[in-house]
Amino acid sequence: MTYCVALRLDSGLVFAADTRTNAGVDNIAQYRKLHFWRQPGDRVLVLLSAGNLAVTQSVVSNLNEQLASTDNSGGPTLFTVPSMYRAARLVGDAVRDVRRQDGAALEMSKAGFSASFILGGQIGTERPRLFQIYSEGNFIEATDDTPFLQIGEHKYGKPILDRVARPEMSLGEAAKLILLSFDSTLRSNLSVGMPIDILLYERDSLDARREKRIFQDDEYFKKLSTAWSDALRSAFANIEEFKI
């Protein structure tokens, strides 16, 4: 399984994804699920992926082949689309292309055709935008009312995001919040595992400069996890007991 989350802020975007992929308790591997493309000064696009690894890798490969092609017949690529909306449509089209190729065979198996993506970034002077793209190729966009999007094993990390996430948060606050949602998920679901890839995008920078892979022994993450556990125990102890 997978857990990926992204948060749209007034000041930019924050993305994070785990790296665990498993096909059973004795077949666990690590694969990168956070991908990004950039043309400094023009655009930055970040893609998070969850679902069938073969499907998601095919989608990413299709997008990369479009960029590498010397004979694209004028077709759009992530580096030529004029807006993030058009970029989301391009990813949706890539998902549909893979479904046309592999969908029938996968639907005959237990796994089925399973893939979902979060695409975010900024193109030119357009404000940063964030989309969730489904296995059918259609998508929704994050709003001020719901500034975060999640895919994969999201239920354990969602409650804290629902309570705390706000568009006016700083990038650092949002990164802290997202890592807390990962801490909750890691404690409750063994199919999500470290290391965690995280990327902070500063609005109008039009470059990806702040990216990190967080490993199990990361000092900040260990301190964050311990402090959050202590704070929860303290808050619980300070609430009056239920009595009948």
PDB file of C-alpha atoms in Angstrom:
ATOM      1  CA  MET A   1       0.000   0.000   0.000  1.00  0.00           C
ATOM      2  CA  THR A   2       0.968   3.650  -0.090  1.00  0.00           C
ATOM      3  CA  TYR A   3       0.333   6.941   1.619  1.00  0.00           C
ATOM      4  CA  CYS A   4       0.739  10.220  -0.258  1.00  0.00           C
ATOM      5  CA  VAL A   5      -0.457  13.671   0.747  1.00  0.00           C
ATOM      6  CA  ALA A   6      -0.144  17.212  -0.579  1.00  0.00           C
ATOM      7  CA  LEU A   7      -1.219  20.551   0.856  1.00  0.00           C
ATOM      8  CA  ARG A   8      -1.956  23.750  -1.081  1.00  0.00           C
ATOM      9  CA  LEU A   9      -1.051  26.929   0.787  1.00  0.00           C
ATOM     10  CA  ASP A  10      -1.098  30.646   0.111  1.00  0.00           C
ATOM     11  CA  SER A  11       2.713  30.437   0.229  1.00  0.00           C
ATOM     12  CA  GLY A  12       3.147  27.329  -1.949  1.00  0.00           C
ATOM     13  CA  LEU A  13       2.760  23.565  -1.889  1.00  0.00           C
ATOM     14  CA  VAL A  14       4.007  20.684   0.250  1.00  0.00           C
ATOM     15  CA  PHE A  15       4.148  17.081  -1.010  1.00  0.00           C
ATOM     16  CA  ALA A  16       5.079  13.821   0.722  1.00  0.00           C
ATOM     17  CA  ALA A  17       4.995  10.110  -0.103  1.00  0.00           C
ATOM     18  CA  ASP A  18       6.194   6.944   1.532  1.00  0.00           C
ATOM     19  CA  THR A  19       8.328   4.463  -0.420  1.00  0.00           C
ATOM     20  CA  ARG A  20       7.036   1.051   0.659  1.00  0.00           C
ATOM     21  CA  THR A  21       5.605  -1.326  -1.919  1.00  0.00           C
ATOM     22  CA  ASN A  22       4.489  -4.772  -0.851  1.00  0.00           C
ATOM     23  CA  ALA A  23       2.935  -7.779  -2.502  1.00  0.00           C
ATOM     24  CA  GLY A  24       2.522  -9.785   0.692  1.00  0.00           C
ATOM     25  CA  VAL A  25       4.212  -9.862   4.083  1.00  0.00           C
ATOM     26  CA  ASP A  26       7.368 -11.472   2.668  1.00  0.00           C
ATOM     27  CA  ASN A  27       7.727  -9.362  -0.482  1.00  0.00           C
ATOM     28  CA  ILE A  28       8.468  -5.768   0.496  1.00  0.00           C
ATOM     29  CA  ALA A  29      10.457  -3.288  -1.574  1.00  0.00           C
ATOM     30  CA  GLN A  30      11.082   0.436  -1.861  1.00  0.00           C
ATOM     31  CA  TYR A  31      10.082   2.532  -4.866  1.00  0.00           C
ATOM     32  CA  ARG A  32       9.986   6.269  -5.299  1.00  0.00           C
ATOM     33  CA  LYS A  33       6.424   7.604  -5.548  1.00  0.00           C
ATOM     34  CA  LEU A  34       7.245  11.319  -5.647  1.00  0.00           C
ATOM     35  CA  HIS A  35       8.304  12.527  -9.090  1.00  0.00           C
ATOM     36  CA  PHE A  36       8.929  16.065 -10.276  1.00  0.00           C
ATOM     37  CA  TRP A  37       9.780  17.968 -13.425  1.00  0.00           C
ATOM     38  CA  ARG A  38      11.062  21.513 -13.645  1.00  0.00           C
ATOM     39  CA  GLN A  39      12.093  24.231 -16.052  1.00  0.00           C
ATOM     40  CA  PRO A  40      13.575  26.870 -13.723  1.00  0.00           C
ATOM     41  CA  GLY A  41      11.890  30.215 -14.210  1.00  0.00           C
ATOM     42  CA  ASP A  42       8.959  28.685 -16.115  1.00  0.00           C
ATOM     43  CA  ARG A  43       7.353  25.747 -14.283  1.00  0.00           C
ATOM     44  CA  VAL A  44       7.526  23.063 -11.610  1.00  0.00           C
ATOM     45  CA  LEU A  45       5.269  19.992 -11.609  1.00  0.00           C
ATOM     46  CA  VAL A  46       5.164  17.326  -8.889  1.00  0.00           C
ATOM     47  CA  LEU A  47       3.389  13.972  -9.180  1.00  0.00           C
ATOM     48  CA  LEU A  48       2.573  11.550  -6.332  1.00  0.00           C
ATOM     49  CA  SER A  49       1.410   8.039  -7.234  1.00  0.00           C
ATOM     50  CA  ALA A  50      -0.468   5.218  -5.508  1.00  0.00           C
ATOM     51  CA  GLY A  51      -1.942   1.912  -6.621  1.00  0.00           C
ATOM     52  CA  ASN A  52      -0.675  -0.836  -8.890  1.00  0.00           C
ATOM     53  CA  LEU A  53       3.039  -0.142  -9.290  1.00  0.00           C
ATOM     54  CA  ALA A  54       3.160  -1.415 -12.866  1.00  0.00           C
ATOM     55  CA  VAL A  55       0.344   0.958 -13.826  1.00  0.00           C
ATOM     56  CA  THR A  56       1.786   4.019 -12.081  1.00  0.00           C
ATOM     57  CA  GLN A  57       5.246   3.394 -13.514  1.00  0.00           C
ATOM     58  CA  SER A  58       3.742   3.113 -17.002  1.00  0.00           C
ATOM     59  CA  VAL A  59       1.970   6.437 -16.585  1.00  0.00           C
ATOM     60  CA  VAL A  60       5.177   8.168 -15.461  1.00  0.00           C
ATOM     61  CA  SER A  61       7.083   6.530 -18.324  1.00  0.00           C
ATOM     62  CA  ASN A  62       4.502   7.796 -20.836  1.00  0.00           C
ATOM     63  CA  LEU A  63       4.911  11.335 -19.519  1.00  0.00           C
ATOM     64  CA  ASN A  64       8.705  11.076 -19.693  1.00  0.00           C
ATOM     65  CA  GLU A  65       8.605   9.651 -23.226  1.00  0.00           C
ATOM     66  CA  GLN A  66       6.525  12.619 -24.365  1.00  0.00           C
ATOM     67  CA  LEU A  67       9.231  14.936 -23.020  1.00  0.00           C
ATOM     68  CA  ALA A  68      12.038  12.927 -24.620  1.00  0.00           C
ATOM     69  CA  SER A  69      10.387  12.476 -28.013  1.00  0.00           C
ATOM     70  CA  THR A  70      11.967  14.393 -30.884  1.00  0.00           C
ATOM     71  CA  ASP A  71       8.914  13.741 -33.048  1.00  0.00           C
ATOM     72  CA  ASN A  72       5.904  14.485 -30.861  1.00  0.00           C
ATOM     73  CA  SER A  73       3.933  15.861 -33.819  1.00  0.00           C
ATOM     74  CA  GLY A  74       3.205  18.983 -31.846  1.00  0.00           C
ATOM     75  CA  GLY A  75       1.450  17.040 -29.071  1.00  0.00           C
ATOM     76  CA  PRO A  76       1.369  18.568 -25.582  1.00  0.00           C
ATOM     77  CA  THR A  77       3.895  17.661 -22.894  1.00  0.00           C
ATOM     78  CA  LEU A  78       4.341  18.670 -19.277  1.00  0.00           C
ATOM     79  CA  PHE A  79       6.781  21.318 -20.521  1.00  0.00           C
ATOM     80  CA  THR A  80       4.433  22.819 -23.123  1.00  0.00           C
ATOM     81  CA  VAL A  81       0.945  22.787 -21.562  1.00  0.00           C
ATOM     82  CA  PRO A  82      -0.178  26.347 -20.759  1.00  0.00           C
ATOM     83  CA  SER A  83      -1.743  25.685 -17.336  1.00  0.00           C
ATOM     84  CA  MET A  84      -1.870  23.213 -14.447  1.00  0.00           C
ATOM     85  CA  TYR A  85      -5.391  22.288 -15.514  1.00  0.00           C
ATOM     86  CA  ARG A  86      -4.025  21.196 -18.892  1.00  0.00           C
ATOM     87  CA  ALA A  87      -1.224  19.334 -17.115  1.00  0.00           C
ATOM     88  CA  ALA A  88      -3.832  17.431 -15.084  1.00  0.00           C
ATOM     89  CA  ARG A  89      -5.665  16.562 -18.293  1.00  0.00           C
ATOM     90  CA  LEU A  90      -2.390  15.319 -19.784  1.00  0.00           C
ATOM     91  CA  VAL A  91      -1.809  13.000 -16.825  1.00  0.00           C
ATOM     92  CA  GLY A  92      -5.421  11.817 -17.065  1.00  0.00           C
ATOM     93  CA  ASP A  93      -4.891  11.036 -20.757  1.00  0.00           C
ATOM     94  CA  ALA A  94      -1.741   9.052 -19.865  1.00  0.00           C
ATOM     95  CA  VAL A  95      -3.768   7.035 -17.330  1.00  0.00           C
ATOM     96  CA  ARG A  96      -6.400   6.272 -19.976  1.00  0.00           C
ATOM     97  CA  ASP A  97      -3.695   5.217 -22.448  1.00  0.00           C
ATOM     98  CA  VAL A  98      -2.357   2.665 -19.957  1.00  0.00           C
ATOM     99  CA  ARG A  99      -5.901   1.478 -19.223  1.00  0.00           C
ATOM    100  CA  ARG A 100      -6.506   0.918 -22.921  1.00  0.00           C
ATOM    101  CA  GLN A 101      -3.354  -1.187 -23.114  1.00  0.00           C
ATOM    102  CA  ASP A 102      -3.473  -3.143 -19.858  1.00  0.00           C
ATOM    103  CA  GLY A 103      -6.922  -2.552 -18.374  1.00  0.00           C
ATOM    104  CA  ALA A 104      -8.695  -5.618 -19.755  1.00  0.00           C
ATOM    105  CA  ALA A 105      -5.975  -8.009 -18.581  1.00  0.00           C
ATOM    106  CA  LEU A 106      -5.767  -6.402 -15.145  1.00  0.00           C
ATOM    107  CA  GLU A 107      -9.537  -6.432 -14.662  1.00  0.00           C
ATOM    108  CA  MET A 108      -9.420 -10.205 -15.109  1.00  0.00           C
ATOM    109  CA  SER A 109      -7.041 -10.494 -12.154  1.00  0.00           C
ATOM    110  CA  LYS A 110      -7.532  -9.902  -8.446  1.00  0.00           C
ATOM    111  CA  ALA A 111      -5.620  -6.631  -8.519  1.00  0.00           C
ATOM    112  CA  GLY A 112      -7.741  -4.883 -11.143  1.00  0.00           C
ATOM    113  CA  PHE A 113      -6.772  -1.549 -12.652  1.00  0.00           C
ATOM    114  CA  SER A 114      -5.795   0.542  -9.649  1.00  0.00           C
ATOM    115  CA  ALA A 115      -3.979   3.855  -9.839  1.00  0.00           C
ATOM    116  CA  SER A 116      -4.396   7.344  -8.420  1.00  0.00           C
ATOM    117  CA  PHE A 117      -2.246  10.436  -8.536  1.00  0.00           C
ATOM    118  CA  ILE A 118      -1.803  13.858  -6.988  1.00  0.00           C
ATOM    119  CA  LEU A 119      -0.451  16.488  -9.358  1.00  0.00           C
ATOM    120  CA  GLY A 120       0.580  19.915  -8.185  1.00  0.00           C
ATOM    121  CA  GLY A 121       2.804  22.761  -9.187  1.00  0.00           C
ATOM    122  CA  GLN A 122       2.956  26.157 -10.830  1.00  0.00           C
ATOM    123  CA  ILE A 123       3.224  27.267 -14.449  1.00  0.00           C
ATOM    124  CA  GLY A 124       4.268  30.847 -15.133  1.00  0.00           C
ATOM    125  CA  THR A 125       2.288  33.482 -13.256  1.00  0.00           C
ATOM    126  CA  GLU A 126      -0.658  31.190 -12.523  1.00  0.00           C
ATOM    127  CA  ARG A 127      -1.072  30.504  -8.812  1.00  0.00           C
ATOM    128  CA  PRO A 128       0.029  27.042  -7.586  1.00  0.00           C
ATOM    129  CA  ARG A 129      -2.695  24.420  -8.049  1.00  0.00           C
ATOM    130  CA  LEU A 130      -3.279  20.879  -6.815  1.00  0.00           C
ATOM    131  CA  PHE A 131      -5.285  18.033  -8.411  1.00  0.00           C
ATOM    132  CA  GLN A 132      -6.223  14.470  -7.545  1.00  0.00           C
ATOM    133  CA  ILE A 133      -6.422  12.241 -10.617  1.00  0.00           C
ATOM    134  CA  TYR A 134      -8.419   9.018 -10.493  1.00  0.00           C
ATOM    135  CA  SER A 135      -7.903   5.688 -12.272  1.00  0.00           C
ATOM    136  CA  GLU A 136     -10.534   6.734 -14.834  1.00  0.00           C
ATOM    137  CA  GLY A 137      -8.414   9.758 -15.781  1.00  0.00           C
ATOM    138  CA  ASN A 138     -10.786  12.390 -14.393  1.00  0.00           C
ATOM    139  CA  PHE A 139      -9.808  14.655 -11.499  1.00  0.00           C
ATOM    140  CA  ILE A 140     -10.746  17.128  -8.792  1.00  0.00           C
ATOM    141  CA  GLU A 141      -8.911  20.240  -7.574  1.00  0.00           C
ATOM    142  CA  ALA A 142      -7.998  21.292  -4.029  1.00  0.00           C
ATOM    143  CA  THR A 143      -9.747  24.436  -2.751  1.00  0.00           C
ATOM    144  CA  ASP A 144      -9.438  26.795   0.191  1.00  0.00           C
ATOM    145  CA  ASP A 145     -12.176  24.793   1.935  1.00  0.00           C
ATOM    146  CA  THR A 146     -10.275  21.530   1.409  1.00  0.00           C
ATOM    147  CA  PRO A 147      -6.633  22.516   0.861  1.00  0.00           C
ATOM    148  CA  PHE A 148      -5.147  19.017   1.112  1.00  0.00           C
ATOM    149  CA  LEU A 149      -5.420  15.867  -0.990  1.00  0.00           C
ATOM    150  CA  GLN A 150      -4.539  12.282  -0.022  1.00  0.00           C
ATOM    151  CA  ILE A 151      -4.221   8.988  -1.884  1.00  0.00           C
ATOM    152  CA  GLY A 152      -3.491   5.475  -0.713  1.00  0.00           C
ATOM    153  CA  GLU A 153      -3.892   4.517   2.952  1.00  0.00           C
ATOM    154  CA  HIS A 154      -5.190   7.913   4.004  1.00  0.00           C
ATOM    155  CA  LYS A 155      -7.652   7.259   6.827  1.00  0.00           C
ATOM    156  CA  TYR A 156      -5.171   7.304   9.727  1.00  0.00           C
ATOM    157  CA  GLY A 157      -3.564  10.587   8.716  1.00  0.00           C
ATOM    158  CA  LYS A 158      -6.763  12.408   7.755  1.00  0.00           C
ATOM    159  CA  PRO A 159      -8.143  13.417  11.201  1.00  0.00           C
ATOM    160  CA  ILE A 160      -5.237  15.702  12.079  1.00  0.00           C
ATOM    161  CA  LEU A 161      -5.301  17.269   8.610  1.00  0.00           C
ATOM    162  CA  ASP A 162      -9.039  17.920   8.944  1.00  0.00           C
ATOM    163  CA  ARG A 163      -8.490  19.695  12.263  1.00  0.00           C
ATOM    164  CA  VAL A 164      -5.332  21.686  11.537  1.00  0.00           C
ATOM    165  CA  ALA A 165      -4.735  22.247   7.782  1.00  0.00           C
ATOM    166  CA  ARG A 166      -5.247  25.881   6.735  1.00  0.00           C
ATOM    167  CA  PRO A 167      -4.148  27.700   3.538  1.00  0.00           C
ATOM    168  CA  GLU A 168      -2.436  30.446   5.547  1.00  0.00           C
ATOM    169  CA  MET A 169       0.048  28.047   7.182  1.00  0.00           C
ATOM    170  CA  SER A 170       3.753  28.458   6.418  1.00  0.00           C
ATOM    171  CA  LEU A 171       5.559  25.776   4.417  1.00  0.00           C
ATOM    172  CA  GLY A 172       7.390  24.635   7.549  1.00  0.00           C
ATOM    173  CA  GLU A 173       4.166  24.335   9.554  1.00  0.00           C
ATOM    174  CA  ALA A 174       2.541  22.388   6.739  1.00  0.00           C
ATOM    175  CA  ALA A 175       5.533  20.036   6.507  1.00  0.00           C
ATOM    176  CA  LYS A 176       5.295  19.436  10.269  1.00  0.00           C
ATOM    177  CA  LEU A 177       1.582  18.702   9.944  1.00  0.00           C
ATOM    178  CA  ILE A 178       2.085  16.300   7.041  1.00  0.00           C
ATOM    179  CA  LEU A 179       4.816  14.426   8.920  1.00  0.00           C
ATOM    180  CA  LEU A 180       2.497  14.083  11.917  1.00  0.00           C
ATOM    181  CA  SER A 181      -0.119  12.555   9.614  1.00  0.00           C
ATOM    182  CA  PHE A 182       2.564  10.119   8.450  1.00  0.00           C
ATOM    183  CA  ASP A 183       3.480   9.298  12.054  1.00  0.00           C
ATOM    184  CA  SER A 184      -0.142   8.352  12.761  1.00  0.00           C
ATOM    185  CA  THR A 185      -0.300   6.249   9.595  1.00  0.00           C
ATOM    186  CA  LEU A 186       2.990   4.451  10.242  1.00  0.00           C
ATOM    187  CA  ARG A 187       1.843   3.503  13.743  1.00  0.00           C
ATOM    188  CA  SER A 188      -1.428   2.004  12.511  1.00  0.00           C
ATOM    189  CA  ASN A 189      -0.619   0.425   9.131  1.00  0.00           C
ATOM    190  CA  LEU A 190       2.364  -1.782   8.324  1.00  0.00           C
ATOM    191  CA  SER A 191       1.804  -1.428   4.571  1.00  0.00           C
ATOM    192  CA  VAL A 192       3.073   2.162   4.755  1.00  0.00           C
ATOM    193  CA  GLY A 193       6.776   2.504   5.486  1.00  0.00           C
ATOM    194  CA  MET A 194       9.754   4.805   5.576  1.00  0.00           C
ATOM    195  CA  PRO A 195      11.717   6.457   4.116  1.00  0.00           C
ATOM    196  CA  ILE A 196       9.432   9.387   3.310  1.00  0.00           C
ATOM    197  CA  ASP A 197      10.109  11.695   0.376  1.00  0.00           C
ATOM    198  CA  ILE A 198       9.062  15.295   1.026  1.00  0.00           C
ATOM    199  CA  LEU A 199       9.187  18.380  -1.195  1.00  0.00           C
ATOM    200  CA  LEU A 200       8.387  21.975  -0.267  1.00  0.00           C
ATOM    201  CA  TYR A 201       7.599  24.335  -3.135  1.00  0.00           C
ATOM    202  CA  GLU A 202       7.726  28.081  -2.505  1.00  0.00           C
ATOM    203  CA  ARG A 203       5.187  30.057  -4.512  1.00  0.00           C
ATOM    204  CA  ASP A 204       6.593  31.914  -7.549  1.00  0.00           C
ATOM    205  CA  SER A 205      10.068  30.375  -7.119  1.00  0.00           C
ATOM    206  CA  LEU A 206       9.449  28.248 -10.240  1.00  0.00           C
ATOM    207  CA  ASP A 207      12.100  25.784  -9.092  1.00  0.00           C
ATOM    208  CA  ALA A 208      12.295  22.729  -6.824  1.00  0.00           C
ATOM    209  CA  ARG A 209      15.001  23.480  -4.279  1.00  0.00           C
ATOM    210  CA  ARG A 210      13.706  21.970  -1.030  1.00  0.00           C
ATOM    211  CA  GLU A 211      13.486  18.188  -1.244  1.00  0.00           C
ATOM    212  CA  LYS A 212      14.510  15.560   1.301  1.00  0.00           C
ATOM    213  CA  ARG A 213      14.269  11.828   1.976  1.00  0.00           C
ATOM    214  CA  ILE A 214      13.481  11.174   5.645  1.00  0.00           C
ATOM    215  CA  PHE A 215      14.826   7.884   6.994  1.00  0.00           C
ATOM    216  CA  GLN A 216      13.875   5.936  10.113  1.00  0.00           C
ATOM    217  CA  ASP A 217      16.728   7.447  12.142  1.00  0.00           C
ATOM    218  CA  ASP A 218      15.992  11.073  11.169  1.00  0.00           C
ATOM    219  CA  GLU A 219      16.439  13.177  14.311  1.00  0.00           C
ATOM    220  CA  TYR A 220      13.663  15.655  13.536  1.00  0.00           C
ATOM    221  CA  PHE A 221      11.119  12.931  12.773  1.00  0.00           C
ATOM    222  CA  LYS A 222      11.967  11.021  15.965  1.00  0.00           C
ATOM    223  CA  LYS A 223      11.649  14.216  18.018  1.00  0.00           C
ATOM    224  CA  LEU A 224       8.353  15.071  16.298  1.00  0.00           C
ATOM    225  CA  SER A 225       6.896  11.615  16.969  1.00  0.00           C
ATOM    226  CA  THR A 226       7.904  11.629  20.643  1.00  0.00           C
ATOM    227  CA  ALA A 227       6.663  15.168  21.267  1.00  0.00           C
ATOM    228  CA  TRP A 228       3.309  14.402  19.621  1.00  0.00           C
ATOM    229  CA  SER A 229       2.813  11.238  21.688  1.00  0.00           C
ATOM    230  CA  ASP A 230       3.629  13.128  24.882  1.00  0.00           C
ATOM    231  CA  ALA A 231       1.281  15.993  23.937  1.00  0.00           C
ATOM    232  CA  LEU A 232      -1.594  13.597  23.230  1.00  0.00           C
ATOM    233  CA  ARG A 233      -1.118  11.780  26.556  1.00  0.00           C
ATOM    234  CA  SER A 234      -1.001  15.095  28.395  1.00  0.00           C
ATOM    235  CA  ALA A 235      -4.146  16.391  26.664  1.00  0.00           C
ATOM    236  CA  PHE A 236      -5.963  13.130  27.403  1.00  0.00           C
ATOM    237  CA  ALA A 237      -4.971  13.250  31.077  1.00  0.00           C
ATOM    238  CA  ASN A 238      -6.220  16.835  31.416  1.00  0.00           C
ATOM    239  CA  ILE A 239      -9.728  16.085  30.122  1.00  0.00           C
ATOM    240  CA  GLU A 240     -12.312  15.339  32.813  1.00  0.00           C
ATOM    241  CA  GLU A 241     -13.271  11.666  33.105  1.00  0.00           C
ATOM    242  CA  PHE A 242     -16.636  10.442  31.867  1.00  0.00           C
ATOM    243  CA  LYS A 243     -19.029   9.669  34.701  1.00  0.00           C
ATOM    244  CA  ILE A 244     -22.525   8.225  34.966  1.00  0.00           C
TER     245      ILE A 244
END
